[in-house]
Short mmCIF file of C-alpha atoms and ligand atoms in Angstrom, two decimals:
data_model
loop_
_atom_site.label_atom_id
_atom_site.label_comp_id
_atom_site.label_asym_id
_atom_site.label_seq_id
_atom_site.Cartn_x
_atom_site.Cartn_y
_atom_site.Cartn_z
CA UNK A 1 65.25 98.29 61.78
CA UNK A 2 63.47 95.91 64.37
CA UNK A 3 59.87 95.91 64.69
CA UNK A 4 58.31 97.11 68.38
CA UNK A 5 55.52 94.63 69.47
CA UNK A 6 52.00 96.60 69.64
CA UNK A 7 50.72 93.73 71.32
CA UNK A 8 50.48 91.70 73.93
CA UNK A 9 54.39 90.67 74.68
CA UNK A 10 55.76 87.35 74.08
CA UNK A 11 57.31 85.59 77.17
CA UNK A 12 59.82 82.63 76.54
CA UNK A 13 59.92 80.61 79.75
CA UNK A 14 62.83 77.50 79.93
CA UNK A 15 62.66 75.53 82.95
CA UNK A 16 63.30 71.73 82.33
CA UNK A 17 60.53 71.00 84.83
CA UNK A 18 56.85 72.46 83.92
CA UNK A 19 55.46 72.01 87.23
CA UNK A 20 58.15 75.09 88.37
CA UNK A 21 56.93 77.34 86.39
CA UNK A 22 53.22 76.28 86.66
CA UNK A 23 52.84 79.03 88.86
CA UNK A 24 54.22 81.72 86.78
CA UNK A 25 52.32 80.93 84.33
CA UNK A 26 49.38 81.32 85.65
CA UNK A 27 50.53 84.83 87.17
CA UNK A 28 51.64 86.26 83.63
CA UNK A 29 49.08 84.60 81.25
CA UNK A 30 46.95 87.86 81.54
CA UNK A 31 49.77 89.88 80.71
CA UNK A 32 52.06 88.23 78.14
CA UNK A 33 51.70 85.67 75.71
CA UNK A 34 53.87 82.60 76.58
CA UNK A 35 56.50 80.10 74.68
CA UNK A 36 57.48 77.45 77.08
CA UNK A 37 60.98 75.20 76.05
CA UNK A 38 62.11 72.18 78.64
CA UNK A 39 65.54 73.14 77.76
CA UNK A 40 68.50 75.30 76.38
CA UNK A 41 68.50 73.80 72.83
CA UNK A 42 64.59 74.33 72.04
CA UNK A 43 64.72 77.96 73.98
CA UNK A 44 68.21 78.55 71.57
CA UNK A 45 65.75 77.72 68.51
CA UNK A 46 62.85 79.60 69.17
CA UNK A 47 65.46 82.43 69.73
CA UNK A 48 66.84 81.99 66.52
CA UNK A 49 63.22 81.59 64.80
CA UNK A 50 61.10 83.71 63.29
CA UNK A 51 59.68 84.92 66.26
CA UNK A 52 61.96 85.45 68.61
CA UNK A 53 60.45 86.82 72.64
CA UNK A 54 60.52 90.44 74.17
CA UNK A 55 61.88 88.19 77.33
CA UNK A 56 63.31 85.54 78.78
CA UNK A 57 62.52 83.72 82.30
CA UNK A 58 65.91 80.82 82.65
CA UNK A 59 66.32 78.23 84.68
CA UNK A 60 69.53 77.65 85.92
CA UNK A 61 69.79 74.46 87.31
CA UNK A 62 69.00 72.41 84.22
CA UNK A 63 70.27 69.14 82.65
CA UNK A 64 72.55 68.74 79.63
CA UNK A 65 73.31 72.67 79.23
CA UNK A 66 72.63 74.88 81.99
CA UNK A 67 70.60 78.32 82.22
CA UNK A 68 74.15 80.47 82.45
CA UNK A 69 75.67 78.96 79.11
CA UNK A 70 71.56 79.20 77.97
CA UNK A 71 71.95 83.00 78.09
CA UNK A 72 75.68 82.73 76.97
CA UNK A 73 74.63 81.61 73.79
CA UNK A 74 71.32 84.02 73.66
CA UNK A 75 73.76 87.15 74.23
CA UNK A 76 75.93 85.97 71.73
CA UNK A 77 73.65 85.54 68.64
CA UNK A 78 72.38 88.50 66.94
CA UNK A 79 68.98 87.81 67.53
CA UNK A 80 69.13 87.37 71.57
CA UNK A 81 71.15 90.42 71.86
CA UNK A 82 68.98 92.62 73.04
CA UNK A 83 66.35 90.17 74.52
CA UNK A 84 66.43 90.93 78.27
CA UNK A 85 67.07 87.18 80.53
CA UNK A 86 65.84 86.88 83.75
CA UNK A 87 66.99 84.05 85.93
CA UNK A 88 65.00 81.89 87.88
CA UNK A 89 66.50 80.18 90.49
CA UNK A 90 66.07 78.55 94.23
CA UNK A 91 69.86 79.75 94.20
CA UNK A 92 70.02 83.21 95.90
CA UNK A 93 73.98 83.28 96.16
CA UNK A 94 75.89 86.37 95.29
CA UNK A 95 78.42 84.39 93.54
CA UNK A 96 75.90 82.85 91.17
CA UNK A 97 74.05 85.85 90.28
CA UNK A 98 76.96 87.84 89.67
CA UNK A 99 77.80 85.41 87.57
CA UNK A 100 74.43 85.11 85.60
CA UNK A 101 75.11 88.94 84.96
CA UNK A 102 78.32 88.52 83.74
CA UNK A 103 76.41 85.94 81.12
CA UNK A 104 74.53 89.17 80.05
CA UNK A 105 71.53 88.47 82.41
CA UNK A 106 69.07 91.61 82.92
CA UNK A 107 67.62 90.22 86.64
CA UNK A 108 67.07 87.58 89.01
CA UNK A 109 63.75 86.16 90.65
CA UNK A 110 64.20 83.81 93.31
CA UNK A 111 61.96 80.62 94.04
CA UNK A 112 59.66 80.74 95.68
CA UNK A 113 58.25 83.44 93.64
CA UNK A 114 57.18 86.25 94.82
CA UNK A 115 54.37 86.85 92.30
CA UNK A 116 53.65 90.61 92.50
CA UNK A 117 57.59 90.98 92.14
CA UNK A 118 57.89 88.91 89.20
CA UNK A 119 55.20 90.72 87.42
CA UNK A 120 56.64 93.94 88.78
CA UNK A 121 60.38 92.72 87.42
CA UNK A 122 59.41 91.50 83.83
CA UNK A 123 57.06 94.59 83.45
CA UNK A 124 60.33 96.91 83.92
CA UNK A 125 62.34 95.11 82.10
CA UNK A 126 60.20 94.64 78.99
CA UNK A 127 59.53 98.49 79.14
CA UNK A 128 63.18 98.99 79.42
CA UNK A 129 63.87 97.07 76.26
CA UNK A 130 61.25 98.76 74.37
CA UNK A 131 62.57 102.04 75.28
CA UNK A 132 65.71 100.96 74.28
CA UNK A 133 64.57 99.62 71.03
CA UNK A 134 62.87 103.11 70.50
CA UNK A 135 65.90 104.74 71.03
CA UNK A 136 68.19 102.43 68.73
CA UNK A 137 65.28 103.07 66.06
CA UNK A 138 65.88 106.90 66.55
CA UNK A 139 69.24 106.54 66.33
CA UNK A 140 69.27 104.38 62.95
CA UNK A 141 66.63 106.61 60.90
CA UNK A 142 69.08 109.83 62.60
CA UNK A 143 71.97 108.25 60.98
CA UNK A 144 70.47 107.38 58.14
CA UNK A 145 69.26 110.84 57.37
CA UNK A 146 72.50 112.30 58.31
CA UNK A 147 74.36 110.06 56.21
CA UNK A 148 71.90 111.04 53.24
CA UNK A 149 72.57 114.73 54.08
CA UNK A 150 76.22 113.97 54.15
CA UNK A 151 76.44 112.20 50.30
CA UNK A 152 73.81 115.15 49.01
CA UNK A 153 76.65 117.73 50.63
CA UNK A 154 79.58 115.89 49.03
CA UNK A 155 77.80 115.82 45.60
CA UNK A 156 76.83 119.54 45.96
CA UNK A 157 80.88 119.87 47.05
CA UNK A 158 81.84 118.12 44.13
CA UNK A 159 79.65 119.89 41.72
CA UNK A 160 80.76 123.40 42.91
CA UNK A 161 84.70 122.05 42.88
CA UNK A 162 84.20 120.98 39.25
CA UNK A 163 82.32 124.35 38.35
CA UNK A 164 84.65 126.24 39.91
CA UNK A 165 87.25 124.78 37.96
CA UNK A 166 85.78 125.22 34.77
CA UNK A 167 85.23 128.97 35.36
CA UNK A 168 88.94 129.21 36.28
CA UNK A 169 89.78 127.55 33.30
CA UNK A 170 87.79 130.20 31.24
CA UNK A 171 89.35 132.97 33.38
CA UNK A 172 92.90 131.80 32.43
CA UNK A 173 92.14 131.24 28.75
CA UNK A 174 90.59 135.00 29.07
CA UNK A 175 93.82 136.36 30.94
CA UNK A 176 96.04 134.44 28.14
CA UNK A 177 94.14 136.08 25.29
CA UNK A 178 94.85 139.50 27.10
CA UNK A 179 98.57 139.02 27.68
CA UNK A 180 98.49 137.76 23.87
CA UNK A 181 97.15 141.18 22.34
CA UNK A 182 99.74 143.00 24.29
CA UNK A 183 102.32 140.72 23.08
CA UNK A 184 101.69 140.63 19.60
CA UNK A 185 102.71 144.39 19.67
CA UNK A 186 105.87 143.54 21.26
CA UNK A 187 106.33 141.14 18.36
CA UNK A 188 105.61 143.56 16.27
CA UNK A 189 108.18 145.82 17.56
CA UNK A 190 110.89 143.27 17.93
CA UNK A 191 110.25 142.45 14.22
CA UNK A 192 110.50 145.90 12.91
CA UNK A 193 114.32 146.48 12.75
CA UNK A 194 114.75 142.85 11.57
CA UNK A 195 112.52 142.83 8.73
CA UNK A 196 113.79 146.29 7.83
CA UNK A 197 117.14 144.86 7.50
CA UNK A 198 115.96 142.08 5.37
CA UNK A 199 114.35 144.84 3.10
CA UNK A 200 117.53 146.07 2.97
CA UNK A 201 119.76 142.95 2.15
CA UNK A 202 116.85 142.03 -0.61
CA UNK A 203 117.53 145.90 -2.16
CA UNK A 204 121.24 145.60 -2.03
CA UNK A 205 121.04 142.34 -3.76
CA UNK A 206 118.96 143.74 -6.91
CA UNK A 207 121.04 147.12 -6.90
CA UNK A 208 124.72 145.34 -6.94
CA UNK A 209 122.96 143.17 -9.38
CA UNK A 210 122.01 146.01 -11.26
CA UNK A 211 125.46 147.63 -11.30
CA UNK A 212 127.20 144.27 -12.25
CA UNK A 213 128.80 143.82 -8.87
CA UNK A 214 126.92 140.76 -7.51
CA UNK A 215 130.01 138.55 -7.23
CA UNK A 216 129.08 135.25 -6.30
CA UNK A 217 130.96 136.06 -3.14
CA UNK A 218 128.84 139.01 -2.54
CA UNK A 219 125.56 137.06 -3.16
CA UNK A 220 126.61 134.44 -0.48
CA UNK A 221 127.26 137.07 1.92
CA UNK A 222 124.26 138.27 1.99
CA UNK A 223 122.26 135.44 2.01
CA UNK A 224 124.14 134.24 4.93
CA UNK A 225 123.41 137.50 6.89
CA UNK A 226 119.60 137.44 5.58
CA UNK A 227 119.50 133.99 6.89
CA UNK A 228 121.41 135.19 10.26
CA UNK A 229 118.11 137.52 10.47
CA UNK A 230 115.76 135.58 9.87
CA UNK A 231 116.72 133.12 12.86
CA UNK A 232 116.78 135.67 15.08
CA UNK A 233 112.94 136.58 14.41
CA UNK A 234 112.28 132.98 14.47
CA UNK A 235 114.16 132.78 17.86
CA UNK A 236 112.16 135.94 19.12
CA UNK A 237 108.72 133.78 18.08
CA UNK A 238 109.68 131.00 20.10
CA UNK A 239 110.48 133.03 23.12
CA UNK A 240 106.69 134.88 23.13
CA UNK A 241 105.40 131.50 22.54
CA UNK A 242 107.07 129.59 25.42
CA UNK A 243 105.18 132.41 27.19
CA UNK A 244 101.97 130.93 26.76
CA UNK A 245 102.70 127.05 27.02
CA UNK A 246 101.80 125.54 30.54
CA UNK A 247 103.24 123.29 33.55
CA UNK A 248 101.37 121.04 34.82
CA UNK A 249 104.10 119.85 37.55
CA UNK A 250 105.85 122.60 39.84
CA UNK A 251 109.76 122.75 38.77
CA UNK A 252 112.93 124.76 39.86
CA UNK A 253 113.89 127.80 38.11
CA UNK A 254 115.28 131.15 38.34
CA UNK A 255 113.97 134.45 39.37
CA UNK A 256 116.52 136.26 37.82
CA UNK A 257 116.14 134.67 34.44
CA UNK A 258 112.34 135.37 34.91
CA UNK A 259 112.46 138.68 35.52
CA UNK A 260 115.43 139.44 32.90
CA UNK A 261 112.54 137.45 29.86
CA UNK A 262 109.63 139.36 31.32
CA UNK A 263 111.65 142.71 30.57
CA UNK A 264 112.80 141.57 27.03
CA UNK A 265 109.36 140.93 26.03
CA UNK A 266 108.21 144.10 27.37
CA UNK A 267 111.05 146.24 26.22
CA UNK A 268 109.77 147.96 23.01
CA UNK A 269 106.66 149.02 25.31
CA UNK A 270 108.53 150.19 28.11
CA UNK A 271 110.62 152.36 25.55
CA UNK A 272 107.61 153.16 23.69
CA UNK A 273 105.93 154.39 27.26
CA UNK A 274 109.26 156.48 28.46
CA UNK A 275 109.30 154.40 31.07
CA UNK A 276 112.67 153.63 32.92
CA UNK A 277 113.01 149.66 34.13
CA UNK A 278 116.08 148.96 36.89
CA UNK A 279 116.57 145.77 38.27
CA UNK A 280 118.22 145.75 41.96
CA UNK A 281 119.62 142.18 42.87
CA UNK A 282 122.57 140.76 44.57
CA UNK A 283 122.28 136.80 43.26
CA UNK A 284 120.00 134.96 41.86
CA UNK A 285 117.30 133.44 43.82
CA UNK A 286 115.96 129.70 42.81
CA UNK A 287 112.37 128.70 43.40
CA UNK A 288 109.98 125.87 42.95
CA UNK A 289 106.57 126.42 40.86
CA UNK A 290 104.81 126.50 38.08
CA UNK A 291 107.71 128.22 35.85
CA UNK A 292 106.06 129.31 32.37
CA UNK A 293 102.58 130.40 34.45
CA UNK A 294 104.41 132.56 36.68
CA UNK A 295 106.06 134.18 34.04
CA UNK A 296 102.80 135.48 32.73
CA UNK A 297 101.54 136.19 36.10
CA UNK A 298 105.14 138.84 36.16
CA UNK A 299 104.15 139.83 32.73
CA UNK A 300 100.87 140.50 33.96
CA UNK A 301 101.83 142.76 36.56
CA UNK A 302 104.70 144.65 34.92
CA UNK A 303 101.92 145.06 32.38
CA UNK A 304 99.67 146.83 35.40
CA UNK A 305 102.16 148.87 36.51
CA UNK A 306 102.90 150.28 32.86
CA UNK A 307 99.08 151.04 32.76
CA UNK A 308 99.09 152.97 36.36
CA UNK A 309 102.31 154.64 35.13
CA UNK A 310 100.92 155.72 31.57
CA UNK A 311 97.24 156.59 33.29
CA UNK A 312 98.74 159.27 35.66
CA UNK A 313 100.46 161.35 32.48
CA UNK A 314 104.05 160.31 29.95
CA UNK A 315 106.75 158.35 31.68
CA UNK A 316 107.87 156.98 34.89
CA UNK A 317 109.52 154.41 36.31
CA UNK A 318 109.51 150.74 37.22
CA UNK A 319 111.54 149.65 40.32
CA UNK A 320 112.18 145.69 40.67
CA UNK A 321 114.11 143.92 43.53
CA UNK A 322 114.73 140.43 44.27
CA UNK A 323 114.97 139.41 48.12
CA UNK A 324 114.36 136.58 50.35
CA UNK A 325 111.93 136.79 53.02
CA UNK A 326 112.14 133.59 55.83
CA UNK A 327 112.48 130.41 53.25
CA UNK A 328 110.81 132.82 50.27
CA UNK A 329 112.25 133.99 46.61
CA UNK A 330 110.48 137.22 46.70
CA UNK A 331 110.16 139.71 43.97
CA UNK A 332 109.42 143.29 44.50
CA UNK A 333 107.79 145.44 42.04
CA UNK A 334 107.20 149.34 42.44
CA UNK A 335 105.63 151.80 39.83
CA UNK A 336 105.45 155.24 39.92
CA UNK A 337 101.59 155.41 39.09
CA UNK A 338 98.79 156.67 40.99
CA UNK A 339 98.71 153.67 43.68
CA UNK A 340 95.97 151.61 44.90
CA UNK A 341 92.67 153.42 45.32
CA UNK A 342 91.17 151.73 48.86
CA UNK A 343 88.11 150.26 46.99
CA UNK A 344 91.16 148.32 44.57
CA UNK A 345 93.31 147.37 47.05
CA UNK A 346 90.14 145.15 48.92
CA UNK A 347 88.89 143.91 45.41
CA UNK A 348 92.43 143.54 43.67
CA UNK A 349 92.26 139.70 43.86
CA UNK A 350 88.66 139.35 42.70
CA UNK A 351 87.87 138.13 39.36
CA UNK A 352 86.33 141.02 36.72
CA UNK A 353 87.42 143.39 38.98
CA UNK A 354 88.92 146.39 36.82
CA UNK A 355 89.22 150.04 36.39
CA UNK A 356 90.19 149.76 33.12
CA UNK A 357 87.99 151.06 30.00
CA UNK A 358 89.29 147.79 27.71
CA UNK A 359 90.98 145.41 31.29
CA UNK A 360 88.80 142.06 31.99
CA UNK A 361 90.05 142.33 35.49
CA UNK A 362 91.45 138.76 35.48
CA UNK A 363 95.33 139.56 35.50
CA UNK A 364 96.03 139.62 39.28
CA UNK A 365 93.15 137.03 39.89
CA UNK A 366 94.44 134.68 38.07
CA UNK A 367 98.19 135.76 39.69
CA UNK A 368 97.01 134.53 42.94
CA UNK A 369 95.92 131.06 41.76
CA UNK A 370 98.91 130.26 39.50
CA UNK A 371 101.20 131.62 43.23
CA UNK A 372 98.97 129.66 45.63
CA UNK A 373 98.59 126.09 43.59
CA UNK A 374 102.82 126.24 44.23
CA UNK A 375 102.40 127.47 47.71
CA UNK A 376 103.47 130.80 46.91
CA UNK A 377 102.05 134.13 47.31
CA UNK A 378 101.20 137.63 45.76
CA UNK A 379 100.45 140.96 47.86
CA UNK A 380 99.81 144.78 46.70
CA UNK A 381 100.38 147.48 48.52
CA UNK A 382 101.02 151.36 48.09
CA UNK A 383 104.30 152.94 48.88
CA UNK A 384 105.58 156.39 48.53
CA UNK A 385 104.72 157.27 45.59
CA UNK A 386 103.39 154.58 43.83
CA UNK A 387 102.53 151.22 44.10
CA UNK A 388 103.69 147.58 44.73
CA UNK A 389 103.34 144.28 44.57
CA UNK A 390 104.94 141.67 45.94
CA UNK A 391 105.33 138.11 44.54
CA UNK A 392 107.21 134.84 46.77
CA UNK A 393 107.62 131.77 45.77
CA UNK A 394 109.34 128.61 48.07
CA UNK A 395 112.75 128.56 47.59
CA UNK A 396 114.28 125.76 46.06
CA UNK A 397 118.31 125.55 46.32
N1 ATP B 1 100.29 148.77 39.72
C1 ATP B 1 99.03 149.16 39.88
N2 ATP B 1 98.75 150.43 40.27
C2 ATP B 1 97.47 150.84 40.45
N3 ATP B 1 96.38 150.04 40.28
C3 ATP B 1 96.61 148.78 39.89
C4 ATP B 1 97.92 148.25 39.69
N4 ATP B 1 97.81 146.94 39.35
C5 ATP B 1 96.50 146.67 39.34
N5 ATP B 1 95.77 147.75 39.65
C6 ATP B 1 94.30 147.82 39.76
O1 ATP B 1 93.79 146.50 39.89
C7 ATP B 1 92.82 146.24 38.88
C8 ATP B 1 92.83 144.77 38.55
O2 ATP B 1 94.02 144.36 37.93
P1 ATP B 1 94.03 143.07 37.01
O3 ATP B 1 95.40 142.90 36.49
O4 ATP B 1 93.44 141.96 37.79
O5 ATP B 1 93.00 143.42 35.88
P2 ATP B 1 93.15 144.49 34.74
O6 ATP B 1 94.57 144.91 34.58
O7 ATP B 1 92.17 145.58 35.03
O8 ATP B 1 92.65 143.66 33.49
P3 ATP B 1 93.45 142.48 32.78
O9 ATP B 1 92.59 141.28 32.97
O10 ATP B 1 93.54 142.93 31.39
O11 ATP B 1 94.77 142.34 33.45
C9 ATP B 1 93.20 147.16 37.75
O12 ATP B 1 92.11 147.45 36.92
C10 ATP B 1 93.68 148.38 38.51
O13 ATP B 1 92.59 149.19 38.92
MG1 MG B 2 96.13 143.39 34.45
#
């Protein structure tokens, strides 16, 4: 920031002869304090110095360099730039003062001097420059405040962004542990018949044993089938936990094969529930996202609509169709439930929203983000008799 003089102004006068400017001088004494230099090096160095003038009076017509490269020079160093320079000259051509202004020059005065003007000229032109200096000084401590608002708003940004992200990061892990508890009774389920047959295999073995009929043909045979079993429940493990692993990069997969998982998994509870599952589709559909995530967000809201379906009394049905809407894999899902109450259908996409005794209200919340991080998107509304909810993802062929 450059200081404003509270004094008396400093004057730099360069004329190579002193009797010139004896007279101005004497006219501006009263006003200004005065530097006198006999030519353009010494008035170039008391520019550059520490003291440099509020305004210059130039000669033109001067030996060795003359007053237009004088204020060439001035203009061009940072410390003349914004000193105002007057000429003083017996020259009164338009040629040469255009000139002078093309230098950078502020004014002219003309010898002989007109004394009252020249007092009159430097005064405006010294309060000129201090308004403009008053201005630039506005303008600096302006930006400089702005630019401190600016960082505090992009830390404050930044520290929301990051908190943000944490509490989404909670939210999945509390959606996960949800979609867990219901799966581990699907596991159950799944493992029921299996592990009864093993039960069986394991009696057969001790009774044939018993009887004396345990060949070891027999006994072979039914290891292998025990072990045939036993791979399948292993296999069944592996498929609920692929469920929970994550992408992190968007990848092409199928809807079909999504949807087809989502209703294994969900099978024993569907049967369990009496409620009736048909899947309307005409070819697959590929798509490009965030393939194990949006398999729980489908889980998720088949899950829903077996809740509506159960709240409104036993049985129902679940109606799913794949479709393509514009450059969209889209995925249709109706339930015969009670629909959207109005109040749900604004809030449906709001975390801990839930009209559930034992829901955490996370499920569709989290939907939306896993949909819209892959530029895809999830939308509820209520149909004859029920309700649905629509989920798109970009195509990818
Ligand atoms: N198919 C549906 N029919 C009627 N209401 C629904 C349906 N799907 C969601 N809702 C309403 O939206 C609410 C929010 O659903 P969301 O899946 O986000 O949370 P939740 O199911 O309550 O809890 P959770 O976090 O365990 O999934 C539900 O509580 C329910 O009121
Ligand atoms: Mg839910």
């Amino acid at each position: 920031m450059r200081e404003i003089h509270q004094d008396r102004p400093l004057l730099l006068i360069v004329d190579d002869i002193p009797d010139n400017i004896h007279g101005l001088l004497e006219a501006l004494k009263e006003d200004c304090r005065i530097l006198v230099a006999c030519n353009g090096a010494k008035a170039l160095e008391i520019i550059q110095g520490e003291t440099p003038p509020d305004l210059v009076l130039l000669d033109i017509v001067m030996p060795e360099m003359d007053g237009y490269e004088v204020c060439r020079r001035i203009k061009a160093h940072p410390a003349g730039k914004h000193i105002p320079v007057i000429f003083v000259t017996v020259v009164d051509s338009t040629e040469g003062k255009l000139k002078g202004f093309d230098m950078g020059a502020a004014d002219y005065v003309t010898k002989p001097f007109d004394i009252d003007e020249v007092r009159a000229r430097v005064r405006t032109h010294l309060e000129l420059s201090r308004l403009q200096r008053h201005l630039e000084n506005l303008v600096e401590q302006r930006t400089a405040q702005l630019e401190k608002s600016n960082e505090l708003l992009e830390t404050r940004v930044r520290e929301e962004v990051a908190k943000n992200r944490e509490k989404d990061l909670v939210l999945m892990q509390q959606s996960r542990l949800t979609l867990m508890g219901e799966m581990m009774r699907n596991v159950a389920h799944h493992w029921r018949q299996p592990l009864n047959a093993l039960c069986l295999i394991l009696q057969n073995i001790k009774e044939e044993y018993e009887l004396g009929e345990l060949t070891p043909e027999r006994l072979n045979q039914q290891v292998e089938t025990g072990n045939r079993v036993a791979r399948k429940m292993s296999a069944t493990i592996d498929q609920f936990r692929n469920i929970f692993s994550n992408d992190g990069e968007p990848v092409r997969f199928s809807l079909l094969e999504s949807v087809r998982e989502a209703l294994h998994l969900l099978d024993a509870t569907f049967k369990n529930e009496q409620i009736n599952v048909t899947l309307d589709t005409h070819r697959d559909i590929f798509v490009k996202g965030l393939h194990h995530e949006f398999n729980q967000v489908l889980l998720n809201v088949l899950i829903n609509a077996k809740d509506a379906i159960t709240a409104k009394g036993a049985g129902g049905d679940i109606a799913i169709r794949l479709g393509i809407d514009q450059q969209n894999g889209v995925i249709h899902i109706r339930d015969s439930g009670s629909g959207f109450s109005e109040n749900a259908l604004s809030m449906l996409f709001t975390p801990y929203f839930t009209t559930k005794e034992c829901g955490t209200g996370v499920g569709l919340y989290m939907a939306r983000m896993v949909l819209e991080r892959a530029n895809g998107r999830i939308e509820a509304r209520n149909v004859e008799g029920g309700a649905e909810i629509l989920i798109s993802l970009p195509i990818q062929e």
